[in-house]
Tab-separated table of C-alpha atoms and ligand atoms in Angstrom:
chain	number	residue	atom	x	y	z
A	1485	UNK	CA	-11.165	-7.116	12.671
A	1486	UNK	CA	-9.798	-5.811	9.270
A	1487	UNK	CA	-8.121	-7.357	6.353
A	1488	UNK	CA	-5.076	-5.680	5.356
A	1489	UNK	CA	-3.648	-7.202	2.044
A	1490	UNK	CA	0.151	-6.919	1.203
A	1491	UNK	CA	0.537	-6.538	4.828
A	1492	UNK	CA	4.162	-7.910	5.021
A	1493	UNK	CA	5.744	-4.722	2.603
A	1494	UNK	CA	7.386	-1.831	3.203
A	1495	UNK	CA	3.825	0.442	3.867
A	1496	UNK	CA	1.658	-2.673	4.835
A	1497	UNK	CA	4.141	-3.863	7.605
A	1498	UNK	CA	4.449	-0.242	8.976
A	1499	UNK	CA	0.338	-0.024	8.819
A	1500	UNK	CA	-0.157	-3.322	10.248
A	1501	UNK	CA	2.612	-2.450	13.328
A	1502	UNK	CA	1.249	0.824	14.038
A	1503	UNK	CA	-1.969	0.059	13.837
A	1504	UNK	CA	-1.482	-2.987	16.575
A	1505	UNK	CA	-0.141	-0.282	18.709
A	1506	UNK	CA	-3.139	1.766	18.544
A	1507	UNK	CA	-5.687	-0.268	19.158
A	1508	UNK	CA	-7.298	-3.465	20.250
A	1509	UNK	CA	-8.678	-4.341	16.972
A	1510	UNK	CA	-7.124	-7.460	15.251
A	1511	UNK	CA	-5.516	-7.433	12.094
A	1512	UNK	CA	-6.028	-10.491	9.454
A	1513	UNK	CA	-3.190	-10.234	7.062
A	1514	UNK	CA	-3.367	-11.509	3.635
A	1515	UNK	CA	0.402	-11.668	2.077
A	1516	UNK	CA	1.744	-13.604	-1.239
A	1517	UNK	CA	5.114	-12.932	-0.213
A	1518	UNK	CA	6.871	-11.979	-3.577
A	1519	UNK	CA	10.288	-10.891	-2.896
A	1520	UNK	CA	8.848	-7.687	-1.627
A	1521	UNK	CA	6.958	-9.714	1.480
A	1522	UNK	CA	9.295	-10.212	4.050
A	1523	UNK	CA	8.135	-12.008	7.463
A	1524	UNK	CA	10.802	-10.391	8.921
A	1525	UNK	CA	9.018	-7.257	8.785
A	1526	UNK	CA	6.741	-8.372	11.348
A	1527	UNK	CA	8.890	-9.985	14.084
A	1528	UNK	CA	7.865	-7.979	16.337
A	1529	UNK	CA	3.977	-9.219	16.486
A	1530	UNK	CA	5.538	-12.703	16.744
A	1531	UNK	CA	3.585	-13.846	19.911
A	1532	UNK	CA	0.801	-11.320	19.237
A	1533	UNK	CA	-2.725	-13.123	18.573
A	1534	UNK	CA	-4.344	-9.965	16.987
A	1535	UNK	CA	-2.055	-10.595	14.295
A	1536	UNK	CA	-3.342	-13.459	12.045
A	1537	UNK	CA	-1.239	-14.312	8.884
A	1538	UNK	CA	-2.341	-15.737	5.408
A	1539	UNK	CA	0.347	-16.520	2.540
A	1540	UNK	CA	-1.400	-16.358	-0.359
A	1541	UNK	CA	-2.863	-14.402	-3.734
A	1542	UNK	CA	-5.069	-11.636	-3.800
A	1543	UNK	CA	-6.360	-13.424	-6.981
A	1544	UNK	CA	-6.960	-16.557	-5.798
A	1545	UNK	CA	-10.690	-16.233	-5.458
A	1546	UNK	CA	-11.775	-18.924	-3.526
A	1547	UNK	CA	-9.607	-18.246	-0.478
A	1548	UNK	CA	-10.532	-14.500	-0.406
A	1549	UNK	CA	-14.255	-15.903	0.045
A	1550	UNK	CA	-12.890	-18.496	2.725
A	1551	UNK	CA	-11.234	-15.975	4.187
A	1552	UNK	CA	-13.972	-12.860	4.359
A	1553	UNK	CA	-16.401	-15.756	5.485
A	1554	UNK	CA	-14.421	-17.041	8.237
A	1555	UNK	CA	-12.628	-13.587	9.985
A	1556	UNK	CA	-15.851	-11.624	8.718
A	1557	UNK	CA	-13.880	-8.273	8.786
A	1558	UNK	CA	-15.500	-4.626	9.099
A	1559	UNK	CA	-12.949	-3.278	6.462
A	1560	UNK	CA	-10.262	-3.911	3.907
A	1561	UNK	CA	-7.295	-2.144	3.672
A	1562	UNK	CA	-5.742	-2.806	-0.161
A	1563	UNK	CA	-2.082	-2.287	-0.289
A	1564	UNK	CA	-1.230	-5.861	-2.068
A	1565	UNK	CA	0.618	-4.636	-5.571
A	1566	UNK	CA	3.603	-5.276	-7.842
A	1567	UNK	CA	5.436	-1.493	-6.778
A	1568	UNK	CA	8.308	-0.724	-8.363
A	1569	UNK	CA	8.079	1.099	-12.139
A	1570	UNK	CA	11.689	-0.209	-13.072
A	1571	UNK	CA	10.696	-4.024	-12.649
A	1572	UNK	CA	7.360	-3.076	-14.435
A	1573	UNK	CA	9.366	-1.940	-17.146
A	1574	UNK	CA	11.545	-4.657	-17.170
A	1575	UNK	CA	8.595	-7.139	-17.108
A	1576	UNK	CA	4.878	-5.772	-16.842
A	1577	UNK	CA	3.173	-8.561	-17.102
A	1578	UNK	CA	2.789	-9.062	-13.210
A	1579	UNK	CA	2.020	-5.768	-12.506
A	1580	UNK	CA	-1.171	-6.683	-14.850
A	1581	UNK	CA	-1.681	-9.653	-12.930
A	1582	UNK	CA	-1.745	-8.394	-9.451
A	1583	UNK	CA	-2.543	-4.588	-9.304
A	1584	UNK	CA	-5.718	-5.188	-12.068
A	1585	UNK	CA	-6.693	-8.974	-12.258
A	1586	UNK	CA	-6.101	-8.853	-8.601
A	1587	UNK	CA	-7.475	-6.071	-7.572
A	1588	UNK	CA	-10.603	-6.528	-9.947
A	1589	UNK	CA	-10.832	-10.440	-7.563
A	1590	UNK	CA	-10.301	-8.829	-4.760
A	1591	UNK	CA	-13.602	-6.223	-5.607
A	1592	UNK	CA	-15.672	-9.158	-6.654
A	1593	UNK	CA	-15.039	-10.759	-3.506
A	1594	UNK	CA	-15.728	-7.761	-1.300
A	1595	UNK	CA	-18.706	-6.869	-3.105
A	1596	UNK	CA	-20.108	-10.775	-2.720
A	1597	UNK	CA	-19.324	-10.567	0.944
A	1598	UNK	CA	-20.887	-7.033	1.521
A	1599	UNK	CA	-23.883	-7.718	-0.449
A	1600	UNK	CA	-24.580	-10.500	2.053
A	1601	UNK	CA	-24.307	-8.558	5.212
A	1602	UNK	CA	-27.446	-7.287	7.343
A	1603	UNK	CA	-27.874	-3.959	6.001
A	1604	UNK	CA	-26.749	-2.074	9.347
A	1605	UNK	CA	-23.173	-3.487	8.728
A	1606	UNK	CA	-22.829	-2.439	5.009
A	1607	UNK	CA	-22.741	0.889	5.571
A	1608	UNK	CA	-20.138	1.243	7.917
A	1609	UNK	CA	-18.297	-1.309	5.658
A	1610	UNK	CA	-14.797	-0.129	4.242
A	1611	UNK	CA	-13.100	-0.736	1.175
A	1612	UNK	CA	-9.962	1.362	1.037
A	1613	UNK	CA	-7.418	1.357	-2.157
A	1614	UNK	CA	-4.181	2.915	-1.630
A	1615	UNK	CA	-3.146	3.828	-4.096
A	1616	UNK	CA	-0.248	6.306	-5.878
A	1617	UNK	CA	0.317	9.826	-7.580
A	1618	UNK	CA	1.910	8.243	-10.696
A	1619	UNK	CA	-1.702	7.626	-12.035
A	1620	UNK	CA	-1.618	11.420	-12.690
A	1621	UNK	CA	1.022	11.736	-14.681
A	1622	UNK	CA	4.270	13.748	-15.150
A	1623	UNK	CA	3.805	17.736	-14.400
A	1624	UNK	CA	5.700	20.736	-15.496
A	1625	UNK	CA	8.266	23.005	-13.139
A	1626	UNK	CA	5.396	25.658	-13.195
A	1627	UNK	CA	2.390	23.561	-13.235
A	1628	UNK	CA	0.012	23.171	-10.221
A	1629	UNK	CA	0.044	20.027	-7.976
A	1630	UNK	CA	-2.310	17.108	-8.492
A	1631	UNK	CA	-5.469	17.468	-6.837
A	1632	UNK	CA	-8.396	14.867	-6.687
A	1633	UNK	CA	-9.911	16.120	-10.217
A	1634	UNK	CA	-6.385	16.115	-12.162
A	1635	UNK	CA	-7.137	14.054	-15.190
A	1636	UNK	CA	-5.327	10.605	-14.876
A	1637	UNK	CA	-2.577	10.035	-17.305
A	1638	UNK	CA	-0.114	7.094	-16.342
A	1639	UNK	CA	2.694	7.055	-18.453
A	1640	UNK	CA	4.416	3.756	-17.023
A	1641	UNK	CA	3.072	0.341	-16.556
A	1642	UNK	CA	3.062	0.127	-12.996
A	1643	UNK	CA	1.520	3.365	-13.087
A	1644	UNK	CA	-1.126	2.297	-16.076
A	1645	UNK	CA	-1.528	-1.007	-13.817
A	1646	UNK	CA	-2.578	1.137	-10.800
A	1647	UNK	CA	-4.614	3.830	-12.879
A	1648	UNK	CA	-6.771	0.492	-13.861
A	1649	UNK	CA	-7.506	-0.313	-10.650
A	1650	UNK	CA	-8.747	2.873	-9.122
A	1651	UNK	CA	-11.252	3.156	-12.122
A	1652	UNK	CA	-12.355	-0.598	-11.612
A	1653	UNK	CA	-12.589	0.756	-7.423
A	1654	UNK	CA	-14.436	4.180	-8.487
A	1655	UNK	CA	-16.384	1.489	-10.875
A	1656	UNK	CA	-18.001	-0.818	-7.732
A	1657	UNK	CA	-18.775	2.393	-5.849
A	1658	UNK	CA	-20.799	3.560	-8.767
A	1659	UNK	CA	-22.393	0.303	-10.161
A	1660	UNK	CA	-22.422	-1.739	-7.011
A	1661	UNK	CA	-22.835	1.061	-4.133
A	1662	UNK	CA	-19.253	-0.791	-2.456
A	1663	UNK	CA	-18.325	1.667	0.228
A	1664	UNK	CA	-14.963	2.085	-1.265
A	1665	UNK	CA	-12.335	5.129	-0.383
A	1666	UNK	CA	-9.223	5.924	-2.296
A	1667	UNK	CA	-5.972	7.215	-1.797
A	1668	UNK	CA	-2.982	8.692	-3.987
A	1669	UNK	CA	-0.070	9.110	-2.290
A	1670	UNK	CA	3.179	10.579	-3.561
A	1671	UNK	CA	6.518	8.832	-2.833
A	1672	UNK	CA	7.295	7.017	0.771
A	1673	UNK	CA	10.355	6.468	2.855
A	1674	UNK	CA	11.389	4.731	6.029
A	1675	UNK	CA	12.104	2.129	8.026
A	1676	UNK	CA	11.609	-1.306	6.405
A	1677	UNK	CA	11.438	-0.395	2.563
A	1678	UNK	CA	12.733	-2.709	0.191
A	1679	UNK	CA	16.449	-1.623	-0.969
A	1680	UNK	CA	15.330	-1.235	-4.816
A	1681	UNK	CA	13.667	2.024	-4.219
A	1682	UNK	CA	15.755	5.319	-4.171
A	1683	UNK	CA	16.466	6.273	-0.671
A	1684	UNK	CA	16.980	2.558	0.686
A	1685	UNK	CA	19.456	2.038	-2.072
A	1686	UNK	CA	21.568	4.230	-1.691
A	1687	UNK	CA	21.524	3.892	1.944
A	1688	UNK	CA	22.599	0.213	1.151
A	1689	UNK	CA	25.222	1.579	-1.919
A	1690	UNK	CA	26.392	4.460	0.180
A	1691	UNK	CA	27.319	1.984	3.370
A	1692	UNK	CA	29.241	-0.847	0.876
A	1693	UNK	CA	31.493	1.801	-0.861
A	1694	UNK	CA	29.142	1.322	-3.871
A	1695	UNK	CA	28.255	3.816	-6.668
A	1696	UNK	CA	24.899	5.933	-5.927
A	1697	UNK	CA	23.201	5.602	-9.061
A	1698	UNK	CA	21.201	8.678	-10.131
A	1699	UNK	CA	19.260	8.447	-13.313
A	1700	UNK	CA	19.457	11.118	-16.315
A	1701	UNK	CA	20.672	14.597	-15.063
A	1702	UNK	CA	19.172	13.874	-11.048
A	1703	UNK	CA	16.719	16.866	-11.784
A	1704	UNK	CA	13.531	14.847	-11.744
A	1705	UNK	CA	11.240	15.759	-8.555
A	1706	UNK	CA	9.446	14.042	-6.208
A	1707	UNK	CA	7.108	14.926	-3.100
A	1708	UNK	CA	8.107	12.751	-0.334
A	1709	UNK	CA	6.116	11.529	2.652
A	1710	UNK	CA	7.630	9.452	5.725
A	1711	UNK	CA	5.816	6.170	5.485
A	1712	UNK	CA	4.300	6.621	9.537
A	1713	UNK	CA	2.799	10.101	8.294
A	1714	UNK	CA	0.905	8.327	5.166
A	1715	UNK	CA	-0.474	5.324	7.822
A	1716	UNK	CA	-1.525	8.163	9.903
A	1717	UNK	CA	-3.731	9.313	6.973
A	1718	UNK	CA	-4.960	5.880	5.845
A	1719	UNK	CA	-6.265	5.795	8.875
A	1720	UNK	CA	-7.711	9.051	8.945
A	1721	UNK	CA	-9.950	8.045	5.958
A	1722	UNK	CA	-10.953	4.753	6.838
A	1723	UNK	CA	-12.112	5.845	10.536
A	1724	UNK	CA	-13.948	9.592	8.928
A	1725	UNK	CA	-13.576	9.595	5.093
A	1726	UNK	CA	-16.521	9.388	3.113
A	1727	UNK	CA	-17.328	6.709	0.850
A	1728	UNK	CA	-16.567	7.206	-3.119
A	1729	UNK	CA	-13.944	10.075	-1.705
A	1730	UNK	CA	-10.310	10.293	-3.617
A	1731	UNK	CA	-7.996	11.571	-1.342
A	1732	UNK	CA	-4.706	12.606	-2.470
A	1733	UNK	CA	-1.942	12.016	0.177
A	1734	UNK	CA	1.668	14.042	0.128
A	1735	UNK	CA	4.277	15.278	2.436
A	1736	UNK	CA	4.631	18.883	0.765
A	1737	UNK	CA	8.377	18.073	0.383
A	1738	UNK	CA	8.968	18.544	-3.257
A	1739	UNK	CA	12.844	17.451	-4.204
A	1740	UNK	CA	14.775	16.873	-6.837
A	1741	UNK	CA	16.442	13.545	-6.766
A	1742	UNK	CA	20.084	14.701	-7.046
A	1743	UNK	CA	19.096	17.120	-3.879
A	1744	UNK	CA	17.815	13.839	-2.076
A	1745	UNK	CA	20.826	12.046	-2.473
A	1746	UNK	CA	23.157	15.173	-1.184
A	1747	UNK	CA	20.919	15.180	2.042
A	1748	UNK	CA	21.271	11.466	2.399
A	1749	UNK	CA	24.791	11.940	2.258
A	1750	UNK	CA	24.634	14.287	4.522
A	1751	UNK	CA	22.879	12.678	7.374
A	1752	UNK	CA	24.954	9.740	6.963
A	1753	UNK	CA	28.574	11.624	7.246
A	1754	UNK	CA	26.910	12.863	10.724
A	1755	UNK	CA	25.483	9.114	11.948
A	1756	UNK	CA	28.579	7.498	10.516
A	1757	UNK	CA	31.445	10.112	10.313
A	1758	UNK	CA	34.516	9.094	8.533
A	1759	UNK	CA	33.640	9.429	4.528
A	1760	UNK	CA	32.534	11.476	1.712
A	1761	UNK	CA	29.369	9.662	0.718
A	1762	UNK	CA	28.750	12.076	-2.246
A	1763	UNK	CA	32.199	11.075	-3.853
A	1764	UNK	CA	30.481	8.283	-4.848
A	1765	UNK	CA	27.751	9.814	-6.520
A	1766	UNK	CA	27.205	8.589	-10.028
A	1767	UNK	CA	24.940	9.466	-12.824
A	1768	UNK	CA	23.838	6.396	-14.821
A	1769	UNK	CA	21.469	6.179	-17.936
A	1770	UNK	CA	17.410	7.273	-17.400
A	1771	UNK	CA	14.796	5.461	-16.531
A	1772	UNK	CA	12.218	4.907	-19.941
A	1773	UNK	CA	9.606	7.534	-19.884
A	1774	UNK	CA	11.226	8.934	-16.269
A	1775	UNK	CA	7.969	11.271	-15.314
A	1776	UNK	CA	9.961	14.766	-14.382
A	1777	UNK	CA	8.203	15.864	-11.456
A	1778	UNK	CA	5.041	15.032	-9.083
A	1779	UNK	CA	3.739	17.352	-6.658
A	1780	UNK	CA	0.575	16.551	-4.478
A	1781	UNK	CA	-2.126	19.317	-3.451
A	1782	UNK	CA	-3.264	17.344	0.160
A	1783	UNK	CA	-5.744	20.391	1.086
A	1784	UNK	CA	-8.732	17.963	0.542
A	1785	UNK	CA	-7.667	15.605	3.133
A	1786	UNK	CA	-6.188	18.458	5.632
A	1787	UNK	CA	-9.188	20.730	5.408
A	1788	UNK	CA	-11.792	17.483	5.546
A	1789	UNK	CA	-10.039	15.012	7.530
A	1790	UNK	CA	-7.602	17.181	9.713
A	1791	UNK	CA	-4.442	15.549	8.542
A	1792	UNK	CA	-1.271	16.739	8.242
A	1793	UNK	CA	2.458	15.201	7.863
A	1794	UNK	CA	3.978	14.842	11.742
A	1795	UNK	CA	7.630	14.618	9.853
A	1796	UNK	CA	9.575	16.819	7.796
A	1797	UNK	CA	11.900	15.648	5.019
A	1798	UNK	CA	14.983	16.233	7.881
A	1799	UNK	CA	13.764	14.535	10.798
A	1800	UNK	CA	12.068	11.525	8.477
A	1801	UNK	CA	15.400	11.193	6.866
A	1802	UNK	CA	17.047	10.971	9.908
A	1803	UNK	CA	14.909	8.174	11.179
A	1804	UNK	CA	15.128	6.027	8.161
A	1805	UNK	CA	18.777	6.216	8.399
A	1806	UNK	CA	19.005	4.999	11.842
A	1807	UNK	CA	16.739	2.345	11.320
A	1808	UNK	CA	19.098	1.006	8.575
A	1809	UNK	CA	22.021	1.617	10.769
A	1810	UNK	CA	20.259	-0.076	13.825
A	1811	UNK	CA	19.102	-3.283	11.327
A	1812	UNK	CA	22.006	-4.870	9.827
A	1813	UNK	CA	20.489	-8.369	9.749
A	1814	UNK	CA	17.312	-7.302	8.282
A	1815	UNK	CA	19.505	-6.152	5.827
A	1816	UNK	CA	21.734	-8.587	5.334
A	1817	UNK	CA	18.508	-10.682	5.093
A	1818	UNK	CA	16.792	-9.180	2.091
A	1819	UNK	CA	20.169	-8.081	0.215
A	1820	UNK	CA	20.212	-11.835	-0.813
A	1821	UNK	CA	20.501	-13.915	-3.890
A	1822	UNK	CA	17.665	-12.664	-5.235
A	1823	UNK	CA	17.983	-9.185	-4.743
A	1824	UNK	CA	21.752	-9.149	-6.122
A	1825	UNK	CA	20.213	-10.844	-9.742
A	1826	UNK	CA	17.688	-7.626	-9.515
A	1827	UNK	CA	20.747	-5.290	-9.229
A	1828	UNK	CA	22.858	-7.091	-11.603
A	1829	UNK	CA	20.022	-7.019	-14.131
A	1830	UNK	CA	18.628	-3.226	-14.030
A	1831	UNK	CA	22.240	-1.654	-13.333
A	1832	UNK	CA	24.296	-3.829	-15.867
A	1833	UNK	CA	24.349	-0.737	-18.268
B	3195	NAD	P1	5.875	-3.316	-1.519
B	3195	NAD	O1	6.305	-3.750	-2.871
B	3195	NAD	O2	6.899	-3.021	-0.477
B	3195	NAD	O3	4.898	-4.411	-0.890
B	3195	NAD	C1	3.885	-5.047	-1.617
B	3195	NAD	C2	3.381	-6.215	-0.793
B	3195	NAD	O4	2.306	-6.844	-1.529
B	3195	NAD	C3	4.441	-7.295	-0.549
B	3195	NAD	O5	4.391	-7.736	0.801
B	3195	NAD	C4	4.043	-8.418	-1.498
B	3195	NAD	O6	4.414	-9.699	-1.039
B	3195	NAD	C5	2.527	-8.244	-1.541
B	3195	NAD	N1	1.935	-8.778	-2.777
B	3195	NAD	C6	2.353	-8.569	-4.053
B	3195	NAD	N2	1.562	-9.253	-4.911
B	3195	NAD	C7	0.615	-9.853	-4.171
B	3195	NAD	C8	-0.498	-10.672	-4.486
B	3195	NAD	N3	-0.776	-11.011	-5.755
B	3195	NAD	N4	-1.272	-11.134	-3.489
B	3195	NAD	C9	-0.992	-10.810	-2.191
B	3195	NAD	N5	0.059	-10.055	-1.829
B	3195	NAD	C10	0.848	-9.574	-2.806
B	3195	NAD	O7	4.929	-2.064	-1.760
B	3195	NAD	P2	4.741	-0.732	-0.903
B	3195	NAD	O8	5.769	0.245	-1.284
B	3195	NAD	O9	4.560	-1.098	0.506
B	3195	NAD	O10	3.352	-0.221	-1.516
B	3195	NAD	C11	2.122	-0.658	-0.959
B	3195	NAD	C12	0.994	-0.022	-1.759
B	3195	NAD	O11	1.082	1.395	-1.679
B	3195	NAD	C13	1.007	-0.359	-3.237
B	3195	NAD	O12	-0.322	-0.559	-3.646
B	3195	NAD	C14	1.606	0.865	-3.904
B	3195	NAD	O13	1.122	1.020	-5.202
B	3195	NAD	C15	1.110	1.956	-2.988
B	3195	NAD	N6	1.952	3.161	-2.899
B	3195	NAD	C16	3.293	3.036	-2.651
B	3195	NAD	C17	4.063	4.198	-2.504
B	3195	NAD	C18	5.546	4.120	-2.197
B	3195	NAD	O14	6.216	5.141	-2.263
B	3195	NAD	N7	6.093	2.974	-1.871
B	3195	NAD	C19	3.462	5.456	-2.656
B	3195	NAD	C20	2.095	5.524	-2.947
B	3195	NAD	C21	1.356	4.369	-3.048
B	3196	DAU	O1	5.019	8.460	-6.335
B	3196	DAU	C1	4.643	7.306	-5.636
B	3196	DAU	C2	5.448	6.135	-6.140
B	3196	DAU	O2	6.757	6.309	-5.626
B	3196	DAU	C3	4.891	4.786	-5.736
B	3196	DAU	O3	3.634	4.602	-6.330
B	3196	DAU	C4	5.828	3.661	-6.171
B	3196	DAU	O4	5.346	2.418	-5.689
B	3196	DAU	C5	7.192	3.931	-5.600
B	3196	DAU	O5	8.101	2.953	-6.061
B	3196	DAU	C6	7.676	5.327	-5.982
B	3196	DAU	O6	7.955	5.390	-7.408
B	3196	DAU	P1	9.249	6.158	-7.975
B	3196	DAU	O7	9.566	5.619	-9.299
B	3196	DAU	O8	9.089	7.634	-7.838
B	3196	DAU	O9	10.312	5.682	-6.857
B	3196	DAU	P2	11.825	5.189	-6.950
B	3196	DAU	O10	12.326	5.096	-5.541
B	3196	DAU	O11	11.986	4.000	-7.811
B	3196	DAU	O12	12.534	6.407	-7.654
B	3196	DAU	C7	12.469	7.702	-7.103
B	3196	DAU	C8	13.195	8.637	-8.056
B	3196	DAU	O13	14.594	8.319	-8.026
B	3196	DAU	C9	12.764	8.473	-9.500
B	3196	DAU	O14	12.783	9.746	-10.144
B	3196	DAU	C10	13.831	7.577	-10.112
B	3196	DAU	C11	15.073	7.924	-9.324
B	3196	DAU	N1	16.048	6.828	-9.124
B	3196	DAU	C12	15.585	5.641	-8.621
B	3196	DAU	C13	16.446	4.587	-8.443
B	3196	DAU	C14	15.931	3.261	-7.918
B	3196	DAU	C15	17.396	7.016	-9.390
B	3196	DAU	O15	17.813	8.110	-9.797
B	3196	DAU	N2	18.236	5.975	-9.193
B	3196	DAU	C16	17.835	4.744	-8.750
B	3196	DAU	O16	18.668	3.824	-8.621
């Protein structure tokens, strides 16, 4: 089997369901549930046995040992993280907590449980980080895209938090010979993304009548990758990358934000006629040290590991929007209590 940790998000739940539909191989999935971790996510695999579910903290030590020892795993898959920069900004000191005191348990467990394995099983043992683009900084209209060997330079402290742990992953590798892989993905959408991030918000603001919020002057840029394209290529490395490899991960659809929004608005006025989403387009104050633009080079991982995006921005967006449409409980579910004191508190101003 494999571990997968933060299994029950928006990327884990999509690996973790895809990956049950691939093949026979069970998944053991290691969750905290923070309000990102939804259950819900994984109705689906209700009465399947391949699925085996653990609430807890990728920090708590002592279970990750019970846990390796017990389902004795062939790989780990290492999504577990605090992901959103606004709540790290807000209040970093979980993002410290979980993406680099937990990763950094998470390694020393995996390293104590690899060590002890008959040598022809270490070395087709996994350890795979995914992790994010933000570690590399903000870029320039003109410059070049981030490739593997762009000089890390995080500028927020989700992305500092996440910078930390690749260097403590790259670390093992080096010190410790941990068969570790890496990924840096740029920015993921679809189906079953918390409604905090940009495209599920204003899916959620767009359908109540709400404002669209769009920070600064909407100019910033992103590269975006539908979320089934980026499990495709976590795959990809796990099953043929090799060990101590950074791949870099994007959907070559570089946008700016405002332009995102407009095509949102668009596919919803044909799924849900009736209304000019984009009247309700409103620019609100930045985001602290907003990083301007991100652009991913993937040629590494196309040329190495033969992967490319299935989706384009179009037909992804057009997906994620009926999936909303089709799921008005899950909705209704995580747009709760909870998730209204989040809005109230980052959209006061
Ligand atoms: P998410 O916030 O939707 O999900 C995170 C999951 O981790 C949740 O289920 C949460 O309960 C769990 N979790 C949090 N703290 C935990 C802990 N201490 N122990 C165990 N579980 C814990 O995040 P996501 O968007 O699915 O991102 C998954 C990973 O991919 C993250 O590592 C993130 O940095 C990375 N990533 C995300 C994107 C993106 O656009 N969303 C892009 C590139 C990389
Ligand atoms: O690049 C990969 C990263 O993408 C991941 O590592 C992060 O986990 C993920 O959250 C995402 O980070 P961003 O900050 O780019 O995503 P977010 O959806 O929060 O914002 C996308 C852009 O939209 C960003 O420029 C800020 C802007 N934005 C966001 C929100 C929530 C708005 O204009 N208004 C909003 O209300």
């Amino acid at each position: 089997m494999i571990l997968v940790t933060g299994g029950a998000g928006f990327i884990g739940s999509n690996f973790v369901l895809d990956w049950l539909a691939q093949f026979a191989e069970p998944v053991l999935n290691l969750d905290k549930l923070t309000y990102a971790g939804n259950l819900g996510n994984l109705a689906a695999l209700k009465d399947d046995a391949r699925h085996v579910f653990a609430r807890g903290d990728i920090g708590d030590g002592a279970l990750l040992t019970r846990l390796l020892n017990e389902h004795r795993p062939r790989a780990i898959v290492h999504f577990a993280a605090e992901s959103h920069v606004d709540r790290s900004i807000h209040g970093p000191a979980a993002f410290i907590q979980t993406n680099v005191v937990g990763t950094f348990t998470l390694l020393e467990a995996a390293r104590a449980y690899w060590s002890a394995l008959p040598e022809s099983e270490q070395g087709a043992f996994r350890f795979l980080h995914v992790s994010t683009d933000e570690i590399y900084g903000s870029l320039g209209a003109d410059d070049p895209a981030f490739s593997e060997t762009t000089p890390y330079a995080p500028n927020s402290p989700y992305s500092a938090s996440k910078a930390s742990s690749d260097h403590l992953v790259r670390a093992y590798h080096h010190t410790y010979g941990l068969p570790t892989l890496t990924t840096n993905c740029s920015n993921n959408y679809g189906p079953r993304q918390f409604p905090e991030k940009l495209i599920p918000l204003m899916i959620v603001n767009a359908l109540a009548g709400k404002p669209l919020p769009v920070y600064g002057d909407g100019q910033n840029v992103r590269d975006w990758l539908y979320v089934g394209d980026h499990c495709a290529a976590i795959r990809a490395v796990l099953e043929r990358g090799v060990p101590g490899e950074v791949y870099n991960i994007g959907g070559n659809a570089e946008m700016k934000n405002l332009d995102v929004v407009h095509a949102l608005c668009r596919v919803l006025s044909t799924l849900k006629p009736g209304h000019d989403y984009a009247s309700q387009i409103t620019f609100v104050k930045d985001r602290p040290g907003h990083d301007r633009r991100y652009a991913i080079n993937a040629a590494k991982i196309r040329r190495e590991l033969g992967w490319q995006p299935a989706e384009t921005f179009e037909s992804g967006l057009t997906h994620t929007v009926c999936w909303y449409l089709d799921n008005e409980v899950w909705l209704t579910n995580v747009t709760s209590k909870t998730y209204q004191q989040w809005i109230d508190l980052h959209y006061a101003q």
